[in-house]
Coordinates of C-alpha atoms in Angstrom, one line a residue:
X13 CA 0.0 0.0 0.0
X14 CA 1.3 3.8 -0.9
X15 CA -0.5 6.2 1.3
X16 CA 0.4 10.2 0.4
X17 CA -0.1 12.3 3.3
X18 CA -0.8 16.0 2.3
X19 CA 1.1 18.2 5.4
X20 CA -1.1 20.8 7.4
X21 CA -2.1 24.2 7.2
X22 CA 1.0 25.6 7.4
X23 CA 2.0 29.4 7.8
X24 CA 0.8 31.6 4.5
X25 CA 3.6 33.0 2.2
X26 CA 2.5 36.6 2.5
X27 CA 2.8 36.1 6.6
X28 CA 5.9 34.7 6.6
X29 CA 9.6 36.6 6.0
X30 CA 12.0 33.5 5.7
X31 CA 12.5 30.9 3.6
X32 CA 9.5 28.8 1.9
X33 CA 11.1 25.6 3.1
X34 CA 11.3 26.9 6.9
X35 CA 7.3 27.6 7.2
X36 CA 6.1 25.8 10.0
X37 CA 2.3 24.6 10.3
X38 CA 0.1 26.8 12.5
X39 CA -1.4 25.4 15.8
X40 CA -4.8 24.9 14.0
X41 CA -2.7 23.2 11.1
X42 CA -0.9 20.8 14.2
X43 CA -4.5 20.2 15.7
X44 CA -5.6 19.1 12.5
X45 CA -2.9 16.7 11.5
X46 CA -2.9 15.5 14.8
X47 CA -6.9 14.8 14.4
X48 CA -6.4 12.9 10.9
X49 CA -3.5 10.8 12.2
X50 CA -5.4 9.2 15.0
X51 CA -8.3 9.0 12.9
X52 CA -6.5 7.0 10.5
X53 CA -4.6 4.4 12.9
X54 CA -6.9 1.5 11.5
X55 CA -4.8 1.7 8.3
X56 CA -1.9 0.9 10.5
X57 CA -3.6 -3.1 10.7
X58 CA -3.0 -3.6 6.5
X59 CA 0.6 -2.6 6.8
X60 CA 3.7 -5.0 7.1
X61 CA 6.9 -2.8 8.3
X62 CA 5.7 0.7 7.0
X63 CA 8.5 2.9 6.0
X64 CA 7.1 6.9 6.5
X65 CA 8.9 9.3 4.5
X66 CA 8.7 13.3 4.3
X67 CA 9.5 16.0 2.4
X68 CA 12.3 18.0 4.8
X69 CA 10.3 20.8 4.4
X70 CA 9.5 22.2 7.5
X71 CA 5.5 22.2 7.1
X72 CA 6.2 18.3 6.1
X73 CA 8.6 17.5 8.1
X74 CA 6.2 18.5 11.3
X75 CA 3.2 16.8 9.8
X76 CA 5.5 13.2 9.7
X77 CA 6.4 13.9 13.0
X78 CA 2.6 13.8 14.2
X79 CA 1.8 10.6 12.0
X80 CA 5.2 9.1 13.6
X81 CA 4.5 9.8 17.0
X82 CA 0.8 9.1 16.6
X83 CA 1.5 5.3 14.5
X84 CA 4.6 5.0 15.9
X85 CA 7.0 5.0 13.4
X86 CA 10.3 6.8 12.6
X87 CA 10.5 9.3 10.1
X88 CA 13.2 9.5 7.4
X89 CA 13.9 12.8 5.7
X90 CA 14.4 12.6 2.3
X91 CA 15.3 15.6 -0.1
X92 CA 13.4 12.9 -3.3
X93 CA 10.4 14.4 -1.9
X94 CA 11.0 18.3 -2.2
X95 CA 8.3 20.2 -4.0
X96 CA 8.5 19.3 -7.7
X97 CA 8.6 15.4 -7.4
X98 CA 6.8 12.3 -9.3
X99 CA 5.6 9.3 -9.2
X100 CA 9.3 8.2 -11.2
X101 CA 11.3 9.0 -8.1
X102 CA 9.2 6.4 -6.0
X103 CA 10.9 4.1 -5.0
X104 CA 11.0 0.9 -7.2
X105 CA 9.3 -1.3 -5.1
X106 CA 6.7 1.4 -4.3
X107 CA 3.9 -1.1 -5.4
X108 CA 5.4 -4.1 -3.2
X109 CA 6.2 -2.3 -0.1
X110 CA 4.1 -0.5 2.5
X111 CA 5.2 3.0 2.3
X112 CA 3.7 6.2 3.8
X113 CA 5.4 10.0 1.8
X114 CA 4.2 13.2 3.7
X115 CA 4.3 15.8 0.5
X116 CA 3.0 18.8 -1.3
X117 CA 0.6 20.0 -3.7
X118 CA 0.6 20.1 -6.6
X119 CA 3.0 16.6 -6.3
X120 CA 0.5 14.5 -4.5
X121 CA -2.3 15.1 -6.7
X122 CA 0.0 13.9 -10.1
X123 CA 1.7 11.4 -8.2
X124 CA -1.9 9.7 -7.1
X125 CA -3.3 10.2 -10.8
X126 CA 0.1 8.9 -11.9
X127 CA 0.4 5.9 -9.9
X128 CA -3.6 4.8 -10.1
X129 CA -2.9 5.5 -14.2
X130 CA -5.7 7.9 -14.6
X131 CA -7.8 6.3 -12.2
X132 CA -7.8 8.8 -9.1
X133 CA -7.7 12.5 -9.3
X134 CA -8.0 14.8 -5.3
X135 CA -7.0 17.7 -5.1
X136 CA -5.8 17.1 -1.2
X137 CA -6.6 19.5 1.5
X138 CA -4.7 20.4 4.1
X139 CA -4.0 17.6 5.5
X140 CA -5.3 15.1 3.9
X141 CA -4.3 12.0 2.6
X142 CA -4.8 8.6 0.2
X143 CA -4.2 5.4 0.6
X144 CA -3.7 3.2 -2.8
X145 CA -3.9 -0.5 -3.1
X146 CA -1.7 -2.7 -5.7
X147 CA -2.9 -5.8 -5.8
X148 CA -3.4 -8.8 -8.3
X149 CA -5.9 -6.4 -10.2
X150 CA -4.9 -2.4 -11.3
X151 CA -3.6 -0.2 -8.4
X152 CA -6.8 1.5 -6.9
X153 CA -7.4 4.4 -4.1
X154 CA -9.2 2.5 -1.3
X155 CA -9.4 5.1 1.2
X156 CA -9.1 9.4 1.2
X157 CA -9.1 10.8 4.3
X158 CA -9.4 14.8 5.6
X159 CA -9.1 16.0 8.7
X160 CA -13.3 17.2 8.4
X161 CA -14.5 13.5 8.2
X162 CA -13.0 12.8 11.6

């Protein structure tokens, strides 16, 4: 399973005076994440040795942080997943192996329409996030999650 996690509502642009990578999520943008990972602990039971990646990003990298400490799982940094990625610099055994990648918009969106081949198309919210299936038959989205459902 491939689930794409969408970070929080982080800091706007026009509000902030450093760097775009350093803007942190807001304490509504935490709460939120923080509400969407424990909603979403039951996907934790159809996954064998999860590997959760994140953008380093700030806004990502704080998102992971609440799904790590909330599934308990470590989080790996990894510069692959920098705004501007795709679904060819998953990893090749993306469809084999359970991973989790905490991301950006627009990259999730064309990564989950990339990955289901035309099948799936969200634009996530803040945070959000999708879970997609491979198995014997095409790869499909079984579950989308936001942080109003919960």
């Amino acid at each position: 399973m491939l689930i794409l996690i969408r970070h929080g509502k982080a800091v706007e642009v026009n509000e902030w005076t450093g760097l775009d990578r350093d803007r942190p999520l807001t304490d509504e943008g935490r709460e939120r994440t923080e509400k969407l990972a424990k909603g979403s602990r039951f996907l934790l039971k159809k996954l064998k040795d999860p590997l959760l990646y994140t953008s380093p990003y700030v806004r990502a990298y704080e998102t992971a942080r609440i799904f790590g400490e909330v599934w308990d799982l470590p989080v790996v940094k990894n510069t692959l997943f920098e705004p501007g990625w795709n679904a060819e610099k998953l990893p090749p055994d993306y469809e084999t192996r359970d991973l989790i990648i905490v991301g950006h918009m627009p990259d999730m969106k064309e990564v989950l329409y990339a990955v289901t081949r035309g099948q799936a198309a969200i634009d996530f919210q803040p945070p959000s996030l999708a879970a997609i299936s491979f198995g014997k038959n095409e790869p499909r989205l079984v579950t989308y999650l936001t942080w109003k459902v919960l």
